[in-house]
PDB file of C-alpha atoms in Angstrom:
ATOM      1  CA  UNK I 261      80.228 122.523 125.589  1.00 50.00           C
ATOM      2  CA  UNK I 262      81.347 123.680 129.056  1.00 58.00           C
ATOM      3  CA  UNK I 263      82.094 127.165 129.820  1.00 59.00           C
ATOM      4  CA  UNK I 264      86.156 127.465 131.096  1.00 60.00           C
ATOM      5  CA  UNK I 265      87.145 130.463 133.260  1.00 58.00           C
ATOM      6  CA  UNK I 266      90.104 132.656 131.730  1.00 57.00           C
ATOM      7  CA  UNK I 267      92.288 134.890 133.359  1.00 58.00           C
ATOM      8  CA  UNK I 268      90.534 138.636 133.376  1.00 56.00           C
ATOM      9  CA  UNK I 269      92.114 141.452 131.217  1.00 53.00           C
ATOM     10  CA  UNK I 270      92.588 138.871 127.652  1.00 54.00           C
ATOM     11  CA  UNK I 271      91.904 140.852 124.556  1.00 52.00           C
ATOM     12  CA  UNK I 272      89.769 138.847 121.966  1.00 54.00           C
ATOM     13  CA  UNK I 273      90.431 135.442 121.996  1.00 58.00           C
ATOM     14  CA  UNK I 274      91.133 134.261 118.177  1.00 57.00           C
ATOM     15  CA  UNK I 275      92.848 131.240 117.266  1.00 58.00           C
ATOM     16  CA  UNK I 276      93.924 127.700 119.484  1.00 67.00           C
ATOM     17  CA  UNK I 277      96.263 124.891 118.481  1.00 66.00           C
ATOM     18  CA  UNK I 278      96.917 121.178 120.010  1.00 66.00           C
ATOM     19  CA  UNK I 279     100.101 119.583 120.207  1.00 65.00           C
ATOM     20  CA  UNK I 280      98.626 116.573 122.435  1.00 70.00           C
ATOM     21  CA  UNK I 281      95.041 115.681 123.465  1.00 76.00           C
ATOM     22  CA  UNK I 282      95.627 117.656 126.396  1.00 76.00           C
ATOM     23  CA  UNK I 283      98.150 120.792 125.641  1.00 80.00           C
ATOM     24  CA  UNK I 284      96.523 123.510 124.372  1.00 82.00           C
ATOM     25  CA  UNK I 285      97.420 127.064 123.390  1.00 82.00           C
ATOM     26  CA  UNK I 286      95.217 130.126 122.500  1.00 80.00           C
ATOM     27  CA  UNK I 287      96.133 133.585 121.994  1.00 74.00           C
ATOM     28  CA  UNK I 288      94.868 136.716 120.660  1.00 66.00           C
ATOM     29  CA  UNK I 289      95.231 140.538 120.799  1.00 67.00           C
ATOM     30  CA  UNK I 290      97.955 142.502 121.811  1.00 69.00           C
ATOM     31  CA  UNK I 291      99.956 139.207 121.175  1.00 72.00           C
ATOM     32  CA  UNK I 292      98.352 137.714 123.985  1.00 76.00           C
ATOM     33  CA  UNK I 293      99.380 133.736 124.791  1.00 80.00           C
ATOM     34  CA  UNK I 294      97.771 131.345 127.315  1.00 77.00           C
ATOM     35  CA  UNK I 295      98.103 127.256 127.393  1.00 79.00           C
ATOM     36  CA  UNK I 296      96.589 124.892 128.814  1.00 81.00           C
ATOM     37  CA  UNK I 297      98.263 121.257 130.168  1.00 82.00           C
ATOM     38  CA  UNK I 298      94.783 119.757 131.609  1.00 84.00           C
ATOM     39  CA  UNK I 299      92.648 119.540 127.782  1.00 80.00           C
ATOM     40  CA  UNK I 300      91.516 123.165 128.419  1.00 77.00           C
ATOM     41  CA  UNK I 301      90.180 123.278 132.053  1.00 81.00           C
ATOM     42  CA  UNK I 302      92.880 125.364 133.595  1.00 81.00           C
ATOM     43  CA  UNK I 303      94.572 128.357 131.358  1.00 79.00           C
ATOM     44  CA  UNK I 304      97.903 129.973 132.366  1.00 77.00           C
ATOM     45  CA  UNK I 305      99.762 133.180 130.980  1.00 74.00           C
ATOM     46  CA  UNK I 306     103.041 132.678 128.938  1.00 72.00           C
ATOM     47  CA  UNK I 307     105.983 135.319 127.859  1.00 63.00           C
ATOM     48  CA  UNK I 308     104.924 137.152 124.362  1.00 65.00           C
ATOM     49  CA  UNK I 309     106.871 136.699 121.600  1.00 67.00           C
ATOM     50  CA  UNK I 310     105.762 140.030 120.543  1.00 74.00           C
ATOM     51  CA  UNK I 311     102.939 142.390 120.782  1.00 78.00           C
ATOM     52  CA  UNK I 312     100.883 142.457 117.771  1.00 85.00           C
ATOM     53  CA  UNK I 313      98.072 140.825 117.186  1.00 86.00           C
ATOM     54  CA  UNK I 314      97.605 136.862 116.242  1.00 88.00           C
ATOM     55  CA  UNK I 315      95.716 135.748 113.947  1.00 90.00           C
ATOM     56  CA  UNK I 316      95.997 131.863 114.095  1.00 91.00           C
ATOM     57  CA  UNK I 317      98.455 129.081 114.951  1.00 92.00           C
ATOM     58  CA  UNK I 318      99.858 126.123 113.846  1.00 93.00           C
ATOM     59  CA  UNK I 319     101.423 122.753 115.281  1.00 92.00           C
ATOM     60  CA  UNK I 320     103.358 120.019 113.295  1.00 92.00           C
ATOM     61  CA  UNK I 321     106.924 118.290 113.802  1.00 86.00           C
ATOM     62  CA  UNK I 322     107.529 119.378 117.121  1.00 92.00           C
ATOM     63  CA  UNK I 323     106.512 123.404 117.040  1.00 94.00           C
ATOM     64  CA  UNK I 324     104.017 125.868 117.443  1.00 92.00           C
ATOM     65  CA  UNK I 325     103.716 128.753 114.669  1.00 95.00           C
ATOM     66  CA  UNK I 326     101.354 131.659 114.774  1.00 92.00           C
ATOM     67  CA  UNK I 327     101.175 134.672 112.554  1.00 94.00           C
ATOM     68  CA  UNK I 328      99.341 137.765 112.383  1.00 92.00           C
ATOM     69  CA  UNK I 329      99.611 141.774 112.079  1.00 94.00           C
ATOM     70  CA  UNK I 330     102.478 143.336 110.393  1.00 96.00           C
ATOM     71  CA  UNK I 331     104.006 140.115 109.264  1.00 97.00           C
ATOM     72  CA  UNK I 332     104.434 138.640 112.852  1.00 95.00           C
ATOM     73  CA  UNK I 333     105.651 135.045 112.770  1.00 96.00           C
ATOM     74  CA  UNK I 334     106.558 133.813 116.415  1.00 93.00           C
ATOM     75  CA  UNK I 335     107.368 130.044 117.082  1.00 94.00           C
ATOM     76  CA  UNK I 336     107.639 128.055 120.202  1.00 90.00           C
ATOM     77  CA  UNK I 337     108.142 123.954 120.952  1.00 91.00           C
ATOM     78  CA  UNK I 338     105.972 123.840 123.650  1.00 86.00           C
ATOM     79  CA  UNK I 339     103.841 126.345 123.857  1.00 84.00           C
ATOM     80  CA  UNK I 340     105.471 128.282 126.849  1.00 84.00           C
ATOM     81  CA  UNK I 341     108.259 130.361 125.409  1.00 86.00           C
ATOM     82  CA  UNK I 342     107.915 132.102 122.373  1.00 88.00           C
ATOM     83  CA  UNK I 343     110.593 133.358 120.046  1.00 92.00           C
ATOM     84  CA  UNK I 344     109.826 135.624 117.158  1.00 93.00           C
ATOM     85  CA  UNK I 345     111.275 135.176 113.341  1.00 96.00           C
ATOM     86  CA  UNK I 346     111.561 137.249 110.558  1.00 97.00           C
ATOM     87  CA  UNK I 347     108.632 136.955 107.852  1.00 97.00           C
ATOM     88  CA  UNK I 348     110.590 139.234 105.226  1.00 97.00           C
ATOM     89  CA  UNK I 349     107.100 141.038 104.841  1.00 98.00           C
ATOM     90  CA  UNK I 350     104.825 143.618 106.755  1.00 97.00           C
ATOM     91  CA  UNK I 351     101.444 142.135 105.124  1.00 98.00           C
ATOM     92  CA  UNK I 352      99.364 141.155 108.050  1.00 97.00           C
ATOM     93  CA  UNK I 353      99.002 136.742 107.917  1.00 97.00           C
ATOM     94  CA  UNK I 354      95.758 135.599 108.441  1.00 96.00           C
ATOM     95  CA  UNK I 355      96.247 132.079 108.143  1.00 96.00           C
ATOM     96  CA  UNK I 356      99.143 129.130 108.903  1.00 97.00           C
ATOM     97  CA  UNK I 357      98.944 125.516 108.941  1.00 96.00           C
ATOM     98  CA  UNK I 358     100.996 122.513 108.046  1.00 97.00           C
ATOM     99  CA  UNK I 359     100.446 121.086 104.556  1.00 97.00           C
ATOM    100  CA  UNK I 360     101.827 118.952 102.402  1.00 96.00           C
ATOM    101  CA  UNK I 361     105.192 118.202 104.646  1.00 96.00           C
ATOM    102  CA  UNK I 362     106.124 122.157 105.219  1.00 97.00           C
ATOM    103  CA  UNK I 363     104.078 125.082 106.486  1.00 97.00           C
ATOM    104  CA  UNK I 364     102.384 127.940 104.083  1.00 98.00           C
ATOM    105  CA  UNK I 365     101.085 131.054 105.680  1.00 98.00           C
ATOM    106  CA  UNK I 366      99.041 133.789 103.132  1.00 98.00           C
ATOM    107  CA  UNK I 367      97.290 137.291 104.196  1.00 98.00           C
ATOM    108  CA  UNK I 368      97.102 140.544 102.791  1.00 97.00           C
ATOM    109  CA  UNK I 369      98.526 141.828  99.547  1.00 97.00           C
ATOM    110  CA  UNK I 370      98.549 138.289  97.691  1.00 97.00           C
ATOM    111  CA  UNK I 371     101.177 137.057 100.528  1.00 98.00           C
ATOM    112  CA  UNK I 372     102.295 133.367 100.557  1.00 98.00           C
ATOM    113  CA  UNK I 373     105.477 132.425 102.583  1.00 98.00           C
ATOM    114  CA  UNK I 374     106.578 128.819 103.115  1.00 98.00           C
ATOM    115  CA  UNK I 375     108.817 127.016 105.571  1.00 97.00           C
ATOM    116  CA  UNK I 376     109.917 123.633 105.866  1.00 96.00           C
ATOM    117  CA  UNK I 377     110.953 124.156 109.762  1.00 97.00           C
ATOM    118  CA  UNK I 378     108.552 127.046 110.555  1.00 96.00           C
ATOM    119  CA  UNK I 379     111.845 129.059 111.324  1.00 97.00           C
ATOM    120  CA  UNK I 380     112.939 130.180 108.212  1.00 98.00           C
ATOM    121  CA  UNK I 381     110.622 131.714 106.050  1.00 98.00           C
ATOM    122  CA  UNK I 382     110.772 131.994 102.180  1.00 97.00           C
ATOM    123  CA  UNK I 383     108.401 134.388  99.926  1.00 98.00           C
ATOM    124  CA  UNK I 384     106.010 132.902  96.944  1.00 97.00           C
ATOM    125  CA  UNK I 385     105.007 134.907  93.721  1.00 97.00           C
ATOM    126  CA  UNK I 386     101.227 134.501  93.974  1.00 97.00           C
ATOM    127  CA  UNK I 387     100.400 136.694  90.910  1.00 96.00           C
ATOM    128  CA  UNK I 388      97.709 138.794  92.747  1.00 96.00           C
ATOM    129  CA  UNK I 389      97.679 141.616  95.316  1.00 96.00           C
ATOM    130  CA  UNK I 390      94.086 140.808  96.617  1.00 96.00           C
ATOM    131  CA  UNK I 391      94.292 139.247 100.548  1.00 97.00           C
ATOM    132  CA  UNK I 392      94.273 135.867 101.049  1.00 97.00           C
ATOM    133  CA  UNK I 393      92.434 134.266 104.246  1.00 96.00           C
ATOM    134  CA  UNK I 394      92.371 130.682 104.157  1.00 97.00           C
ATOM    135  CA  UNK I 395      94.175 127.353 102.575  1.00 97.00           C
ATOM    136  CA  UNK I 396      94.180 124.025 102.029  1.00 98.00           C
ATOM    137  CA  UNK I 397      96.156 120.886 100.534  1.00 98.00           C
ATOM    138  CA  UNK I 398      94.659 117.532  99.034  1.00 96.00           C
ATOM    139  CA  UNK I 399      95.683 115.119  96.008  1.00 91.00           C
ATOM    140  CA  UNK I 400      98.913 116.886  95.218  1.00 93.00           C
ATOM    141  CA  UNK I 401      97.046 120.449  95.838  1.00 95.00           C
ATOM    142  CA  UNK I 402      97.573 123.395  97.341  1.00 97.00           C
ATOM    143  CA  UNK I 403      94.576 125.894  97.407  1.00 97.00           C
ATOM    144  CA  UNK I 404      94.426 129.356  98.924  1.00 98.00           C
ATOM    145  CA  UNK I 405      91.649 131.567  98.899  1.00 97.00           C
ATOM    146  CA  UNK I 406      90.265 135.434  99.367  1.00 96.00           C
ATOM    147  CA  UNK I 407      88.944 138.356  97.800  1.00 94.00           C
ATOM    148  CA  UNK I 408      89.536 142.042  99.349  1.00 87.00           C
ATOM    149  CA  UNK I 409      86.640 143.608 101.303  1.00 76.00           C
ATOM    150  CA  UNK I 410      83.329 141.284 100.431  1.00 72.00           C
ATOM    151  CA  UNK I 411      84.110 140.944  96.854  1.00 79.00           C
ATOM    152  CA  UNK I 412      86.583 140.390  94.423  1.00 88.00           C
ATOM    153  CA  UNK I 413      86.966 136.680  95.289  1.00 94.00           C
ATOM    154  CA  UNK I 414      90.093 134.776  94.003  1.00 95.00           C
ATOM    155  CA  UNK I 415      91.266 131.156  93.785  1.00 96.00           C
ATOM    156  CA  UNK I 416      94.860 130.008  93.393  1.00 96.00           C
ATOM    157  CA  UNK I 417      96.450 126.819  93.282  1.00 96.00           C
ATOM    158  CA  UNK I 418      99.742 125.139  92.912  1.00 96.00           C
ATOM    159  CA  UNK I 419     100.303 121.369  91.521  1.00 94.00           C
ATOM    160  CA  UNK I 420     104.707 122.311  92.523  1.00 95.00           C
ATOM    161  CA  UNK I 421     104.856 122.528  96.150  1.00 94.00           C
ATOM    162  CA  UNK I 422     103.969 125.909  96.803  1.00 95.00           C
ATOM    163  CA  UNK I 423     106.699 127.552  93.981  1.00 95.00           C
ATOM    164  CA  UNK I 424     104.340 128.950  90.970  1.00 96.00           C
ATOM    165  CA  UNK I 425     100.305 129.261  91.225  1.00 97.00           C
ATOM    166  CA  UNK I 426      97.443 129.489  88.842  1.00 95.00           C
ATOM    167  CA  UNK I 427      94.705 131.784  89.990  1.00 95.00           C
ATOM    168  CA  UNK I 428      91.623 129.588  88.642  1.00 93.00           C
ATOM    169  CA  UNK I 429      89.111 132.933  90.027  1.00 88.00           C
ATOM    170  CA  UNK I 430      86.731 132.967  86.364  1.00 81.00           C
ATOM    171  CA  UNK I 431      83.264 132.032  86.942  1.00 80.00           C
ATOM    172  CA  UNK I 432      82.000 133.404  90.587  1.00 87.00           C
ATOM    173  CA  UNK I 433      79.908 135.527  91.969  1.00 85.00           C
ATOM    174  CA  UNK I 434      81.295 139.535  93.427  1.00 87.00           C
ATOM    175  CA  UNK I 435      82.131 138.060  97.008  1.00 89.00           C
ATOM    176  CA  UNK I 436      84.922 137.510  98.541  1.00 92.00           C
ATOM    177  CA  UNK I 437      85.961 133.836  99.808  1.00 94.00           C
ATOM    178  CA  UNK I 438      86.762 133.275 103.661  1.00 94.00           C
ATOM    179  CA  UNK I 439      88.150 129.633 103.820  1.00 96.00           C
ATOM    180  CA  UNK I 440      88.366 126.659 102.090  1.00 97.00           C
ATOM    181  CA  UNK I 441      89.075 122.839 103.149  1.00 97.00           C
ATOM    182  CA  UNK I 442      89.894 119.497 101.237  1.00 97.00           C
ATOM    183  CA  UNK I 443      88.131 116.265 102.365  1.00 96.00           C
ATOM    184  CA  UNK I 444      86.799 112.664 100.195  1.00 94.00           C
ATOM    185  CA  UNK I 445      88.362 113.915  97.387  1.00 94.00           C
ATOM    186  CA  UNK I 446      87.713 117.441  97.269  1.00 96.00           C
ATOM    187  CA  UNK I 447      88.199 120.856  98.089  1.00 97.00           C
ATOM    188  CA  UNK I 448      84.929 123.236  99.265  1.00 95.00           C
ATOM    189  CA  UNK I 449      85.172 127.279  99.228  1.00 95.00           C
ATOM    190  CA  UNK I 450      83.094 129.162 101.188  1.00 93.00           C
ATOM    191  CA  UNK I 451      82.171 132.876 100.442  1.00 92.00           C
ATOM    192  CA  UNK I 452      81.591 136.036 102.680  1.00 88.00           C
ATOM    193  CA  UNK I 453      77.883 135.678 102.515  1.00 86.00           C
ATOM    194  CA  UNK I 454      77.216 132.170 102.812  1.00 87.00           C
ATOM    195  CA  UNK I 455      78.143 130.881  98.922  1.00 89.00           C
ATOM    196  CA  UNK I 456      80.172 128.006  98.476  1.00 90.00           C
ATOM    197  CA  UNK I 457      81.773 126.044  95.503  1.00 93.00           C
ATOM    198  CA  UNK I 458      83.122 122.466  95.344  1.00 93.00           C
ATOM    199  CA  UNK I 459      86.470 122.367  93.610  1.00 95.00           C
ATOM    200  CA  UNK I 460      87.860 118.694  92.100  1.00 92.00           C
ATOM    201  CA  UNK I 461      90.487 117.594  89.449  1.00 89.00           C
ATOM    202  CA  UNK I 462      88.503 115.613  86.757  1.00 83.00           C
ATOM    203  CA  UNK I 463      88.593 111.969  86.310  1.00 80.00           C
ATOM    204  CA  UNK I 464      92.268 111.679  83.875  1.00 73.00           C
ATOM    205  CA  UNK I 465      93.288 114.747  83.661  1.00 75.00           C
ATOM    206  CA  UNK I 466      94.721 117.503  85.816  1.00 76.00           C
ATOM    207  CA  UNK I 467      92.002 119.889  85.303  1.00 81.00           C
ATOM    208  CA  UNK I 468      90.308 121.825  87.903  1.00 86.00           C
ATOM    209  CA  UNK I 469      86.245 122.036  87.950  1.00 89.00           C
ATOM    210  CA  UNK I 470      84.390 124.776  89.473  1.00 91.00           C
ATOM    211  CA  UNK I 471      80.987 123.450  90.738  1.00 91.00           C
ATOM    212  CA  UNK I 472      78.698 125.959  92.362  1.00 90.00           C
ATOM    213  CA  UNK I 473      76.761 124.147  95.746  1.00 90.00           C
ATOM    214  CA  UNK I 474      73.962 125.034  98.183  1.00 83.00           C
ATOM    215  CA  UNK I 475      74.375 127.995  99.817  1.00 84.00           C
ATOM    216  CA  UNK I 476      74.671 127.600 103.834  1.00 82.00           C
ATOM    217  CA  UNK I 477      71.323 128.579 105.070  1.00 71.00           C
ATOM    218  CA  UNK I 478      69.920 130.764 108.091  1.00 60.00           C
ATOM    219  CA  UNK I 479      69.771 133.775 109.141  1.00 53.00           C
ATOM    220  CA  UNK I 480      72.980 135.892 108.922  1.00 59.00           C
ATOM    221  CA  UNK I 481      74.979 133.531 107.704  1.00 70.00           C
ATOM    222  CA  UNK I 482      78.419 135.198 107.470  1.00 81.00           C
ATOM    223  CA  UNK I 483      80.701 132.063 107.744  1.00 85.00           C
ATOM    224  CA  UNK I 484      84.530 132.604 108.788  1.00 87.00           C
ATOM    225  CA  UNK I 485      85.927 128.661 108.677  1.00 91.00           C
ATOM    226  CA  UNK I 486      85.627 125.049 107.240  1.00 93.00           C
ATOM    227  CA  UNK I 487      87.598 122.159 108.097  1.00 93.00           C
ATOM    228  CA  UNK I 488      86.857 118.355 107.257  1.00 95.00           C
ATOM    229  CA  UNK I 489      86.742 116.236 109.799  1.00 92.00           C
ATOM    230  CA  UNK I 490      85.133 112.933 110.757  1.00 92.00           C
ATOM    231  CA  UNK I 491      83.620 112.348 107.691  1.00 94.00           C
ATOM    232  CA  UNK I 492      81.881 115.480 107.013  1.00 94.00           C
ATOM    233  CA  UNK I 493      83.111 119.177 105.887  1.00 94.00           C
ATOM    234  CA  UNK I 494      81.829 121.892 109.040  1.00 92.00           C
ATOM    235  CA  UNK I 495      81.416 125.336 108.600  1.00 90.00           C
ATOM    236  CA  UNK I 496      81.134 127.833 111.689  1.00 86.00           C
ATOM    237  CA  UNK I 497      80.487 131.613 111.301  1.00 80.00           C
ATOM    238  CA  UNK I 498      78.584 134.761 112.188  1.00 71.00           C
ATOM    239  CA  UNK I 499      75.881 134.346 115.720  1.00 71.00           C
ATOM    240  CA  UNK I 500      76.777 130.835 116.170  1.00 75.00           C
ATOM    241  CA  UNK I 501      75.819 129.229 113.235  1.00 80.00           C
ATOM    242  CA  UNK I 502      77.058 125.683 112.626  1.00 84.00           C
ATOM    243  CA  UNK I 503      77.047 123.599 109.727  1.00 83.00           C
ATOM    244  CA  UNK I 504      77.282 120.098 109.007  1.00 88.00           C
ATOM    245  CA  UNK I 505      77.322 118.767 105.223  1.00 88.00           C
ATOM    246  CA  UNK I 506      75.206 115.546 104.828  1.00 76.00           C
TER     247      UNK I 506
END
């Protein structure tokens, strides 16, 4: 990794997107937006859609979406100008990506909105009022996950696009889930603390198994992502832990 100088003044740093091996955006508090044309070496300041806080972004067909306090949903095709649109809620989002051929954004008070153009925005009945922080779509599947505080964890899923969910939460331990990511065939939840749990449909039939796994080791292990990539599902979290499934 090499160290890459930012302008002075930016507010927490949170979330960064890629709509090219080389432009970048990354934004942050106070609605904060910087990209990058040169794969991250130089950073420039760009016009706020708004000024809350961002929580993560998004990039798929030819936009840029990223969501975060008070139901803030700004969009922008390249990364330089940002417009804001209209969520229909005040939850804060936590978390936006592009699944399954539209985009799904969850976060606080059971929220899930979809889009098919990341412009307008449409509201899903997710049967629970606990927050959800993280999401993911494989084999027909869309998974969201969360818990309030560090526990009351909860699963959900949908087998329709998005429209009606099944919260599939029996069986865990009192701690609240952080992220979850689909790769080889399955889906693997990661908790506050460092628990996980490997989620698949079984062999003929369109149930869902719950199978708890090895918790991530080392000391204060508070994980905050997973993604699957390259083979192998990677976790990052709490002092600079990484960690690499075999």
């Amino acid at each position: 990794w090499t160290t890459r100088s930012m302008p002075a003044g930016i507010a927490g740093l949170r979330v960064a997107a890629a709509s090219s091996p080389t432009n970048l955006v990354v934004m942050g508090g106070y609605g904060n937006i910087y990209s990058s044309s040169d794969a991250g070496v130089n950073w420039a300041y760009k016009t706020l859609g708004g000024t809350k806080t961002l929580k993560d972004v998004a990039w798929s067909d030819g936009i840029y979406v990223a969501v975060g306090m008070n139901g803030t949903i700004q969009t922008s095709p390249d990364g330089q100008i940002w417009t804001l649109r209209d969520s229909g809620t005040a939850n804060d989002l936590n978390k936006v990506d592009y699944l399954g051929g539209k985009f799904i954004a969850v976060g606080k008070n059971g929220t899930i909105l979809t889009s098919t153009d990341g412009i307008d925005w449409v509201p899903q009945t997710s049967g629970t009022t606990l927050e959800l922080k993280g999401l993911a779509y494989g084999n027909g599947r869309y998974v969201v996950v969360g818990g309030d505080s560090s526990s009351n964890p909860v699963l959900l899923y949908s087998t329709d696009g998005g429209a009606t969910w099944v919260n599939f939460s029996t069986g865990l331990i009192n701690r609240s889930f952080v992220s979850v990511a689909y790769g080889d065939g399955v889906f693997i939840a990661v908790m506050q603390y460092g628990q996980a749990y490997r989620y698949e449909v079984g062999t003929g039939t369109d149930e869902f198994i719950c199978t708890p796994i090895s918790d991530l080791g080392g000391s204060g292990c508070y994980p905050t992502d997973i993604i699957y990539a390259g083979g192998k599902f990677a976790a990052v979290g709490g002092y600079g832990e990484v960690y690499l499934s075999s």
